[in-house]
Amino acid sequence: MIRILLTGASRGIGAAIRTALDQPGIALAAQATRAAPGLIAADFAEAGAPAALWQAALAALGDVDVLINNAGVFEANPIDADDADWAAGWARTMHVNLTASAELCRHAVRHWRAQGRGGRIVNIASRAAYRGDSPDHWHYAASKAGMVAMTKTIARGYARDGIYAFAICPGFTMTGMAEDYLASRGGNKLLADIPLGKVADPAEVAVMARFCALEAPPSMTGAVLDVNGASYVR
């Protein structure tokens, strides 16, 4: 039995990953900001929420073998906002997208090392980590770049302990957040920047997340996988 903790499982990419992992041999603890059937409530904007979630997952599953960090927010933060409001928007996005993921990674790494065994971490980052994002989303791009750097650091630091880390960088994905953003940015004009001609389906990202969680060979640790329709190639 492989025991997996998944964050941000209520919609979009997270819901697709949850579906992809609904198979024999997998026990899943899934998080959402608000309580719902089959989901553990944890609001990552609140201090202590990641630690509480980790303990709840251990209690529900008996142990955790794989951590998938998918939870995140995508909220505009215009540079001409009030100073205090801009700083608050920056802090909220960094805390939810990066700090909460880092806290969960820390709990996972410490737990596995204490047990003398390995584990896997899959971080859902973004194309924005490399390409950047809109002028209203400095904080989002920075948080996802931090997630990529964190993933690589974990991979380099703990590979000898059997702890493997992978990052997935989707471009636009047809979630509720992406639909709103596409509409606000001109829709078809923005799609013209994607050679494939369409945004990714959440199920496509879920395939990559499942692969990293269950099948990716150890020598892939530290890899960053793009799912962006060739809109940004490295």
mmCIF file with all atom_site columns, C-alpha atoms in Angstrom, residues 56-234:
data_model
loop_
_atom_site.group_PDB
_atom_site.id
_atom_site.type_symbol
_atom_site.label_atom_id
_atom_site.label_alt_id
_atom_site.label_comp_id
_atom_site.label_asym_id
_atom_site.label_entity_id
_atom_site.label_seq_id
_atom_site.pdbx_PDB_ins_code
_atom_site.Cartn_x
_atom_site.Cartn_y
_atom_site.Cartn_z
_atom_site.occupancy
_atom_site.B_iso_or_equiv
_atom_site.pdbx_formal_charge
_atom_site.auth_seq_id
_atom_site.auth_comp_id
_atom_site.auth_asym_id
_atom_site.auth_atom_id
_atom_site.pdbx_PDB_model_num
ATOM 1   C CA . ALA A 1 56  ? -3.936  14.445 10.422  1.00 0.00 ? 56  ALA A CA 1
ATOM 2   C CA . ALA A 1 57  ? -2.568  12.585 7.391   1.00 0.00 ? 57  ALA A CA 1
ATOM 3   C CA . LEU A 1 58  ? -0.395  10.361 9.578   1.00 0.00 ? 58  LEU A CA 1
ATOM 4   C CA . ALA A 1 59  ? -3.401  9.589  11.750  1.00 0.00 ? 59  ALA A CA 1
ATOM 5   C CA . ALA A 1 60  ? -5.629  8.834  8.758   1.00 0.00 ? 60  ALA A CA 1
ATOM 6   C CA . LEU A 1 61  ? -3.143  6.764  6.748   1.00 0.00 ? 61  LEU A CA 1
ATOM 7   C CA . GLY A 1 62  ? -0.872  5.333  9.420   1.00 0.00 ? 62  GLY A CA 1
ATOM 8   C CA . ASP A 1 63  ? 2.114   6.806  7.559   1.00 0.00 ? 63  ASP A CA 1
ATOM 9   C CA . VAL A 1 64  ? 2.913   8.897  4.469   1.00 0.00 ? 64  VAL A CA 1
ATOM 10  C CA . ASP A 1 65  ? 5.075   7.663  1.596   1.00 0.00 ? 65  ASP A CA 1
ATOM 11  C CA . VAL A 1 66  ? 4.451   10.426 -0.946  1.00 0.00 ? 66  VAL A CA 1
ATOM 12  C CA . LEU A 1 67  ? 3.709   14.139 -0.569  1.00 0.00 ? 67  LEU A CA 1
ATOM 13  C CA . ILE A 1 68  ? 2.127   16.022 -3.481  1.00 0.00 ? 68  ILE A CA 1
ATOM 14  C CA . ASN A 1 69  ? 2.050   19.799 -2.972  1.00 0.00 ? 69  ASN A CA 1
ATOM 15  C CA . ASN A 1 70  ? -0.579  21.248 -5.297  1.00 0.00 ? 70  ASN A CA 1
ATOM 16  C CA . ALA A 1 71  ? -2.431  23.820 -3.191  1.00 0.00 ? 71  ALA A CA 1
ATOM 17  C CA . GLY A 1 72  ? -2.010  27.411 -4.271  1.00 0.00 ? 72  GLY A CA 1
ATOM 18  C CA . VAL A 1 73  ? -3.657  30.753 -4.990  1.00 0.00 ? 73  VAL A CA 1
ATOM 19  C CA . PHE A 1 74  ? -3.520  32.945 -8.097  1.00 0.00 ? 74  PHE A CA 1
ATOM 20  C CA . GLU A 1 75  ? -4.634  36.425 -7.101  1.00 0.00 ? 75  GLU A CA 1
ATOM 21  C CA . ALA A 1 76  ? -3.893  39.741 -8.809  1.00 0.00 ? 76  ALA A CA 1
ATOM 22  C CA . ASN A 1 77  ? -1.702  42.197 -6.918  1.00 0.00 ? 77  ASN A CA 1
ATOM 23  C CA . PRO A 1 78  ? -1.328  45.413 -8.983  1.00 0.00 ? 78  PRO A CA 1
ATOM 24  C CA . ILE A 1 79  ? 1.830   47.445 -8.316  1.00 0.00 ? 79  ILE A CA 1
ATOM 25  C CA . ASP A 1 80  ? -0.212  50.636 -7.900  1.00 0.00 ? 80  ASP A CA 1
ATOM 26  C CA . ALA A 1 81  ? -2.144  49.187 -4.964  1.00 0.00 ? 81  ALA A CA 1
ATOM 27  C CA . ASP A 1 82  ? -1.732  50.733 -1.532  1.00 0.00 ? 82  ASP A CA 1
ATOM 28  C CA . ASP A 1 83  ? 1.654   49.804 -0.052  1.00 0.00 ? 83  ASP A CA 1
ATOM 29  C CA . ALA A 1 84  ? 0.162   47.839 2.819   1.00 0.00 ? 84  ALA A CA 1
ATOM 30  C CA . ASP A 1 85  ? -2.292  46.031 0.548   1.00 0.00 ? 85  ASP A CA 1
ATOM 31  C CA . TRP A 1 86  ? 0.458   45.134 -1.941  1.00 0.00 ? 86  TRP A CA 1
ATOM 32  C CA . ALA A 1 87  ? 2.692   43.791 0.823   1.00 0.00 ? 87  ALA A CA 1
ATOM 33  C CA . ALA A 1 88  ? -0.198  41.804 2.271   1.00 0.00 ? 88  ALA A CA 1
ATOM 34  C CA . GLY A 1 89  ? -1.025  40.313 -1.129  1.00 0.00 ? 89  GLY A CA 1
ATOM 35  C CA . TRP A 1 90  ? 2.600   39.362 -1.661  1.00 0.00 ? 90  TRP A CA 1
ATOM 36  C CA . ALA A 1 91  ? 2.827   37.758 1.787   1.00 0.00 ? 91  ALA A CA 1
ATOM 37  C CA . ARG A 1 92  ? -0.401  35.785 1.391   1.00 0.00 ? 92  ARG A CA 1
ATOM 38  C CA . THR A 1 93  ? 0.608   34.268 -1.947  1.00 0.00 ? 93  THR A CA 1
ATOM 39  C CA . MET A 1 94  ? 4.097   33.421 -0.756  1.00 0.00 ? 94  MET A CA 1
ATOM 40  C CA . HIS A 1 95  ? 2.738   31.865 2.429   1.00 0.00 ? 95  HIS A CA 1
ATOM 41  C CA . VAL A 1 96  ? 0.080   29.728 0.744   1.00 0.00 ? 96  VAL A CA 1
ATOM 42  C CA . ASN A 1 97  ? 2.039   28.754 -2.371  1.00 0.00 ? 97  ASN A CA 1
ATOM 43  C CA . LEU A 1 98  ? 5.570   28.385 -1.046  1.00 0.00 ? 98  LEU A CA 1
ATOM 44  C CA . THR A 1 99  ? 5.884   28.472 2.734   1.00 0.00 ? 99  THR A CA 1
ATOM 45  C CA . ALA A 1 100 ? 3.110   25.950 3.369   1.00 0.00 ? 100 ALA A CA 1
ATOM 46  C CA . SER A 1 101 ? 4.655   23.601 0.798   1.00 0.00 ? 101 SER A CA 1
ATOM 47  C CA . ALA A 1 102 ? 8.068   24.075 2.395   1.00 0.00 ? 102 ALA A CA 1
ATOM 48  C CA . GLU A 1 103 ? 6.693   23.250 5.833   1.00 0.00 ? 103 GLU A CA 1
ATOM 49  C CA . LEU A 1 104 ? 5.104   20.061 4.539   1.00 0.00 ? 104 LEU A CA 1
ATOM 50  C CA . CYS A 1 105 ? 8.325   19.107 2.731   1.00 0.00 ? 105 CYS A CA 1
ATOM 51  C CA . ARG A 1 106 ? 10.243  19.677 5.957   1.00 0.00 ? 106 ARG A CA 1
ATOM 52  C CA . HIS A 1 107 ? 7.876   17.464 7.937   1.00 0.00 ? 107 HIS A CA 1
ATOM 53  C CA . ALA A 1 108 ? 8.117   14.763 5.284   1.00 0.00 ? 108 ALA A CA 1
ATOM 54  C CA . VAL A 1 109 ? 11.915  14.807 5.024   1.00 0.00 ? 109 VAL A CA 1
ATOM 55  C CA . ARG A 1 110 ? 12.391  14.800 8.798   1.00 0.00 ? 110 ARG A CA 1
ATOM 56  C CA . HIS A 1 111 ? 9.860   11.981 9.192   1.00 0.00 ? 111 HIS A CA 1
ATOM 57  C CA . TRP A 1 112 ? 11.434  9.762  6.542   1.00 0.00 ? 112 TRP A CA 1
ATOM 58  C CA . ARG A 1 113 ? 14.969  10.363 7.763   1.00 0.00 ? 113 ARG A CA 1
ATOM 59  C CA . ALA A 1 114 ? 13.941  9.557  11.337  1.00 0.00 ? 114 ALA A CA 1
ATOM 60  C CA . GLN A 1 115 ? 12.475  6.289  10.093  1.00 0.00 ? 115 GLN A CA 1
ATOM 61  C CA . GLY A 1 116 ? 15.569  5.539  8.049   1.00 0.00 ? 116 GLY A CA 1
ATOM 62  C CA . ARG A 1 117 ? 13.630  5.200  4.829   1.00 0.00 ? 117 ARG A CA 1
ATOM 63  C CA . GLY A 1 118 ? 12.900  7.125  1.672   1.00 0.00 ? 118 GLY A CA 1
ATOM 64  C CA . GLY A 1 119 ? 9.884   8.866  0.240   1.00 0.00 ? 119 GLY A CA 1
ATOM 65  C CA . ARG A 1 120 ? 8.787   11.029 -2.675  1.00 0.00 ? 120 ARG A CA 1
ATOM 66  C CA . ILE A 1 121 ? 7.825   14.673 -3.015  1.00 0.00 ? 121 ILE A CA 1
ATOM 67  C CA . VAL A 1 122 ? 6.002   16.043 -6.055  1.00 0.00 ? 122 VAL A CA 1
ATOM 68  C CA . ASN A 1 123 ? 5.633   19.819 -6.208  1.00 0.00 ? 123 ASN A CA 1
ATOM 69  C CA . ILE A 1 124 ? 3.208   21.383 -8.682  1.00 0.00 ? 124 ILE A CA 1
ATOM 70  C CA . ALA A 1 125 ? 4.919   24.616 -9.694  1.00 0.00 ? 125 ALA A CA 1
ATOM 71  C CA . SER A 1 126 ? 4.271   26.613 -12.890 1.00 0.00 ? 126 SER A CA 1
ATOM 72  C CA . ARG A 1 127 ? 5.685   27.758 -16.190 1.00 0.00 ? 127 ARG A CA 1
ATOM 73  C CA . ALA A 1 128 ? 5.782   31.155 -14.480 1.00 0.00 ? 128 ALA A CA 1
ATOM 74  C CA . ALA A 1 129 ? 8.780   29.948 -12.463 1.00 0.00 ? 129 ALA A CA 1
ATOM 75  C CA . TYR A 1 130 ? 10.859  30.294 -15.638 1.00 0.00 ? 130 TYR A CA 1
ATOM 76  C CA . ARG A 1 131 ? 8.944   32.588 -17.957 1.00 0.00 ? 131 ARG A CA 1
ATOM 77  C CA . GLY A 1 132 ? 7.437   34.954 -15.406 1.00 0.00 ? 132 GLY A CA 1
ATOM 78  C CA . ASP A 1 133 ? 3.809   36.047 -15.377 1.00 0.00 ? 133 ASP A CA 1
ATOM 79  C CA . SER A 1 134 ? 1.689   39.157 -15.841 1.00 0.00 ? 134 SER A CA 1
ATOM 80  C CA . PRO A 1 135 ? 2.599   42.503 -14.222 1.00 0.00 ? 135 PRO A CA 1
ATOM 81  C CA . ASP A 1 136 ? -0.073  41.823 -11.593 1.00 0.00 ? 136 ASP A CA 1
ATOM 82  C CA . HIS A 1 137 ? 1.431   38.481 -10.625 1.00 0.00 ? 137 HIS A CA 1
ATOM 83  C CA . TRP A 1 138 ? 5.047   39.058 -9.586  1.00 0.00 ? 138 TRP A CA 1
ATOM 84  C CA . HIS A 1 139 ? 4.322   37.241 -6.347  1.00 0.00 ? 139 HIS A CA 1
ATOM 85  C CA . TYR A 1 140 ? 2.852   34.193 -8.068  1.00 0.00 ? 140 TYR A CA 1
ATOM 86  C CA . ALA A 1 141 ? 5.871   33.783 -10.357 1.00 0.00 ? 141 ALA A CA 1
ATOM 87  C CA . ALA A 1 142 ? 8.253   34.264 -7.446  1.00 0.00 ? 142 ALA A CA 1
ATOM 88  C CA . SER A 1 143 ? 6.450   31.688 -5.317  1.00 0.00 ? 143 SER A CA 1
ATOM 89  C CA . LYS A 1 144 ? 6.608   29.085 -8.079  1.00 0.00 ? 144 LYS A CA 1
ATOM 90  C CA . ALA A 1 145 ? 10.269  29.818 -8.813  1.00 0.00 ? 145 ALA A CA 1
ATOM 91  C CA . GLY A 1 146 ? 10.914  29.272 -5.125  1.00 0.00 ? 146 GLY A CA 1
ATOM 92  C CA . MET A 1 147 ? 9.103   25.947 -5.301  1.00 0.00 ? 147 MET A CA 1
ATOM 93  C CA . VAL A 1 148 ? 11.321  24.796 -8.175  1.00 0.00 ? 148 VAL A CA 1
ATOM 94  C CA . ALA A 1 149 ? 14.490  25.849 -6.339  1.00 0.00 ? 149 ALA A CA 1
ATOM 95  C CA . MET A 1 150 ? 13.275  24.115 -3.182  1.00 0.00 ? 150 MET A CA 1
ATOM 96  C CA . THR A 1 151 ? 12.573  20.908 -5.115  1.00 0.00 ? 151 THR A CA 1
ATOM 97  C CA . LYS A 1 152 ? 16.054  20.852 -6.625  1.00 0.00 ? 152 LYS A CA 1
ATOM 98  C CA . THR A 1 153 ? 17.641  21.529 -3.234  1.00 0.00 ? 153 THR A CA 1
ATOM 99  C CA . ILE A 1 154 ? 15.717  18.688 -1.584  1.00 0.00 ? 154 ILE A CA 1
ATOM 100 C CA . ALA A 1 155 ? 16.681  16.344 -4.415  1.00 0.00 ? 155 ALA A CA 1
ATOM 101 C CA . ARG A 1 156 ? 20.363  17.199 -4.103  1.00 0.00 ? 156 ARG A CA 1
ATOM 102 C CA . GLY A 1 157 ? 20.372  17.112 -0.337  1.00 0.00 ? 157 GLY A CA 1
ATOM 103 C CA . TYR A 1 158 ? 18.542  13.876 0.373   1.00 0.00 ? 158 TYR A CA 1
ATOM 104 C CA . ALA A 1 159 ? 18.914  11.569 -2.643  1.00 0.00 ? 159 ALA A CA 1
ATOM 105 C CA . ARG A 1 160 ? 21.324  9.369  -0.680  1.00 0.00 ? 160 ARG A CA 1
ATOM 106 C CA . ASP A 1 161 ? 18.565  8.907  1.903   1.00 0.00 ? 161 ASP A CA 1
ATOM 107 C CA . GLY A 1 162 ? 16.225  7.574  -0.774  1.00 0.00 ? 162 GLY A CA 1
ATOM 108 C CA . ILE A 1 163 ? 14.168  10.778 -0.717  1.00 0.00 ? 163 ILE A CA 1
ATOM 109 C CA . TYR A 1 164 ? 13.290  11.881 -4.258  1.00 0.00 ? 164 TYR A CA 1
ATOM 110 C CA . ALA A 1 165 ? 11.797  15.201 -5.320  1.00 0.00 ? 165 ALA A CA 1
ATOM 111 C CA . PHE A 1 166 ? 10.202  16.251 -8.589  1.00 0.00 ? 166 PHE A CA 1
ATOM 112 C CA . ALA A 1 167 ? 8.558   19.453 -9.836  1.00 0.00 ? 167 ALA A CA 1
ATOM 113 C CA . ILE A 1 168 ? 5.917   19.812 -12.529 1.00 0.00 ? 168 ILE A CA 1
ATOM 114 C CA . CYS A 1 169 ? 5.501   23.148 -14.310 1.00 0.00 ? 169 CYS A CA 1
ATOM 115 C CA . PRO A 1 170 ? 2.154   23.480 -16.096 1.00 0.00 ? 170 PRO A CA 1
ATOM 116 C CA . GLY A 1 171 ? 1.403   26.377 -18.362 1.00 0.00 ? 171 GLY A CA 1
ATOM 117 C CA . PHE A 1 172 ? -2.190  27.483 -18.604 1.00 0.00 ? 172 PHE A CA 1
ATOM 118 C CA . THR A 1 173 ? -4.441  24.672 -17.444 1.00 0.00 ? 173 THR A CA 1
ATOM 119 C CA . MET A 1 174 ? -8.194  24.733 -17.874 1.00 0.00 ? 174 MET A CA 1
ATOM 120 C CA . THR A 1 175 ? -9.185  25.221 -14.266 1.00 0.00 ? 175 THR A CA 1
ATOM 121 C CA . GLY A 1 176 ? -11.542 27.840 -12.901 1.00 0.00 ? 176 GLY A CA 1
ATOM 122 C CA . MET A 1 177 ? -8.593  30.126 -12.185 1.00 0.00 ? 177 MET A CA 1
ATOM 123 C CA . ALA A 1 178 ? -7.187  29.711 -15.708 1.00 0.00 ? 178 ALA A CA 1
ATOM 124 C CA . GLU A 1 179 ? -10.570 30.323 -17.365 1.00 0.00 ? 179 GLU A CA 1
ATOM 125 C CA . ASP A 1 180 ? -10.973 33.626 -15.533 1.00 0.00 ? 180 ASP A CA 1
ATOM 126 C CA . TYR A 1 181 ? -7.424  34.642 -16.395 1.00 0.00 ? 181 TYR A CA 1
ATOM 127 C CA . LEU A 1 182 ? -7.763  33.706 -20.070 1.00 0.00 ? 182 LEU A CA 1
ATOM 128 C CA . ALA A 1 183 ? -10.910 35.811 -20.325 1.00 0.00 ? 183 ALA A CA 1
ATOM 129 C CA . SER A 1 184 ? -9.226  38.768 -18.648 1.00 0.00 ? 184 SER A CA 1
ATOM 130 C CA . ARG A 1 185 ? -6.194  38.555 -20.957 1.00 0.00 ? 185 ARG A CA 1
ATOM 131 C CA . GLY A 1 186 ? -7.990  38.356 -24.284 1.00 0.00 ? 186 GLY A CA 1
ATOM 132 C CA . GLY A 1 187 ? -8.582  34.621 -24.645 1.00 0.00 ? 187 GLY A CA 1
ATOM 133 C CA . ASN A 1 188 ? -7.769  33.820 -28.276 1.00 0.00 ? 188 ASN A CA 1
ATOM 134 C CA . LYS A 1 189 ? -4.821  36.216 -28.388 1.00 0.00 ? 189 LYS A CA 1
ATOM 135 C CA . LEU A 1 190 ? -3.282  34.502 -25.412 1.00 0.00 ? 190 LEU A CA 1
ATOM 136 C CA . LEU A 1 191 ? -3.940  31.059 -26.914 1.00 0.00 ? 191 LEU A CA 1
ATOM 137 C CA . ALA A 1 192 ? -1.999  32.126 -29.995 1.00 0.00 ? 192 ALA A CA 1
ATOM 138 C CA . ASP A 1 193 ? 1.125   32.088 -27.808 1.00 0.00 ? 193 ASP A CA 1
ATOM 139 C CA . ILE A 1 194 ? 0.711   28.338 -27.252 1.00 0.00 ? 194 ILE A CA 1
ATOM 140 C CA . PRO A 1 195 ? 2.011   26.369 -30.280 1.00 0.00 ? 195 PRO A CA 1
ATOM 141 C CA . LEU A 1 196 ? -0.207  23.406 -29.396 1.00 0.00 ? 196 LEU A CA 1
ATOM 142 C CA . GLY A 1 197 ? -3.199  25.730 -29.789 1.00 0.00 ? 197 GLY A CA 1
ATOM 143 C CA . LYS A 1 198 ? -4.878  24.840 -26.514 1.00 0.00 ? 198 LYS A CA 1
ATOM 144 C CA . VAL A 1 199 ? -4.334  24.997 -22.791 1.00 0.00 ? 199 VAL A CA 1
ATOM 145 C CA . ALA A 1 200 ? -3.598  21.779 -20.925 1.00 0.00 ? 200 ALA A CA 1
ATOM 146 C CA . ASP A 1 201 ? -6.327  19.653 -19.448 1.00 0.00 ? 201 ASP A CA 1
ATOM 147 C CA . PRO A 1 202 ? -5.933  18.998 -15.699 1.00 0.00 ? 202 PRO A CA 1
ATOM 148 C CA . ALA A 1 203 ? -5.866  15.263 -16.456 1.00 0.00 ? 203 ALA A CA 1
ATOM 149 C CA . GLU A 1 204 ? -2.651  15.771 -18.456 1.00 0.00 ? 204 GLU A CA 1
ATOM 150 C CA . VAL A 1 205 ? -0.927  17.259 -15.427 1.00 0.00 ? 205 VAL A CA 1
ATOM 151 C CA . ALA A 1 206 ? -2.365  14.501 -13.258 1.00 0.00 ? 206 ALA A CA 1
ATOM 152 C CA . VAL A 1 207 ? -0.719  11.859 -15.468 1.00 0.00 ? 207 VAL A CA 1
ATOM 153 C CA . MET A 1 208 ? 2.663   13.453 -14.787 1.00 0.00 ? 208 MET A CA 1
ATOM 154 C CA . ALA A 1 209 ? 1.989   13.767 -11.056 1.00 0.00 ? 209 ALA A CA 1
ATOM 155 C CA . ARG A 1 210 ? 0.987   10.102 -10.804 1.00 0.00 ? 210 ARG A CA 1
ATOM 156 C CA . PHE A 1 211 ? 4.109   9.080  -12.732 1.00 0.00 ? 211 PHE A CA 1
ATOM 157 C CA . CYS A 1 212 ? 6.393   11.069 -10.423 1.00 0.00 ? 212 CYS A CA 1
ATOM 158 C CA . ALA A 1 213 ? 4.617   9.776  -7.335  1.00 0.00 ? 213 ALA A CA 1
ATOM 159 C CA . LEU A 1 214 ? 4.665   6.109  -8.305  1.00 0.00 ? 214 LEU A CA 1
ATOM 160 C CA . GLU A 1 215 ? 6.937   5.264  -11.216 1.00 0.00 ? 215 GLU A CA 1
ATOM 161 C CA . ALA A 1 216 ? 9.659   7.820  -11.947 1.00 0.00 ? 216 ALA A CA 1
ATOM 162 C CA . PRO A 1 217 ? 13.082  6.166  -11.619 1.00 0.00 ? 217 PRO A CA 1
ATOM 163 C CA . PRO A 1 218 ? 15.330  7.387  -8.799  1.00 0.00 ? 218 PRO A CA 1
ATOM 164 C CA . SER A 1 219 ? 17.785  8.922  -11.266 1.00 0.00 ? 219 SER A CA 1
ATOM 165 C CA . MET A 1 220 ? 15.061  11.388 -12.248 1.00 0.00 ? 220 MET A CA 1
ATOM 166 C CA . THR A 1 221 ? 15.146  13.043 -8.829  1.00 0.00 ? 221 THR A CA 1
ATOM 167 C CA . GLY A 1 222 ? 15.474  16.798 -9.162  1.00 0.00 ? 222 GLY A CA 1
ATOM 168 C CA . ALA A 1 223 ? 13.762  16.829 -12.563 1.00 0.00 ? 223 ALA A CA 1
ATOM 169 C CA . VAL A 1 224 ? 11.396  19.618 -13.540 1.00 0.00 ? 224 VAL A CA 1
ATOM 170 C CA . LEU A 1 225 ? 8.772   18.514 -16.057 1.00 0.00 ? 225 LEU A CA 1
ATOM 171 C CA . ASP A 1 226 ? 7.003   20.974 -18.354 1.00 0.00 ? 226 ASP A CA 1
ATOM 172 C CA . VAL A 1 227 ? 3.356   20.649 -19.403 1.00 0.00 ? 227 VAL A CA 1
ATOM 173 C CA . ASN A 1 228 ? 2.768   23.823 -21.402 1.00 0.00 ? 228 ASN A CA 1
ATOM 174 C CA . GLY A 1 229 ? 2.057   23.042 -25.044 1.00 0.00 ? 229 GLY A CA 1
ATOM 175 C CA . ALA A 1 230 ? 5.544   24.297 -26.061 1.00 0.00 ? 230 ALA A CA 1
ATOM 176 C CA . SER A 1 231 ? 4.668   27.829 -24.928 1.00 0.00 ? 231 SER A CA 1
ATOM 177 C CA . TYR A 1 232 ? 7.954   27.857 -23.035 1.00 0.00 ? 232 TYR A CA 1
ATOM 178 C CA . VAL A 1 233 ? 10.764  25.469 -23.891 1.00 0.00 ? 233 VAL A CA 1
ATOM 179 C CA . ARG A 1 234 ? 14.060  25.162 -22.021 1.00 0.00 ? 234 ARG A CA 1
#
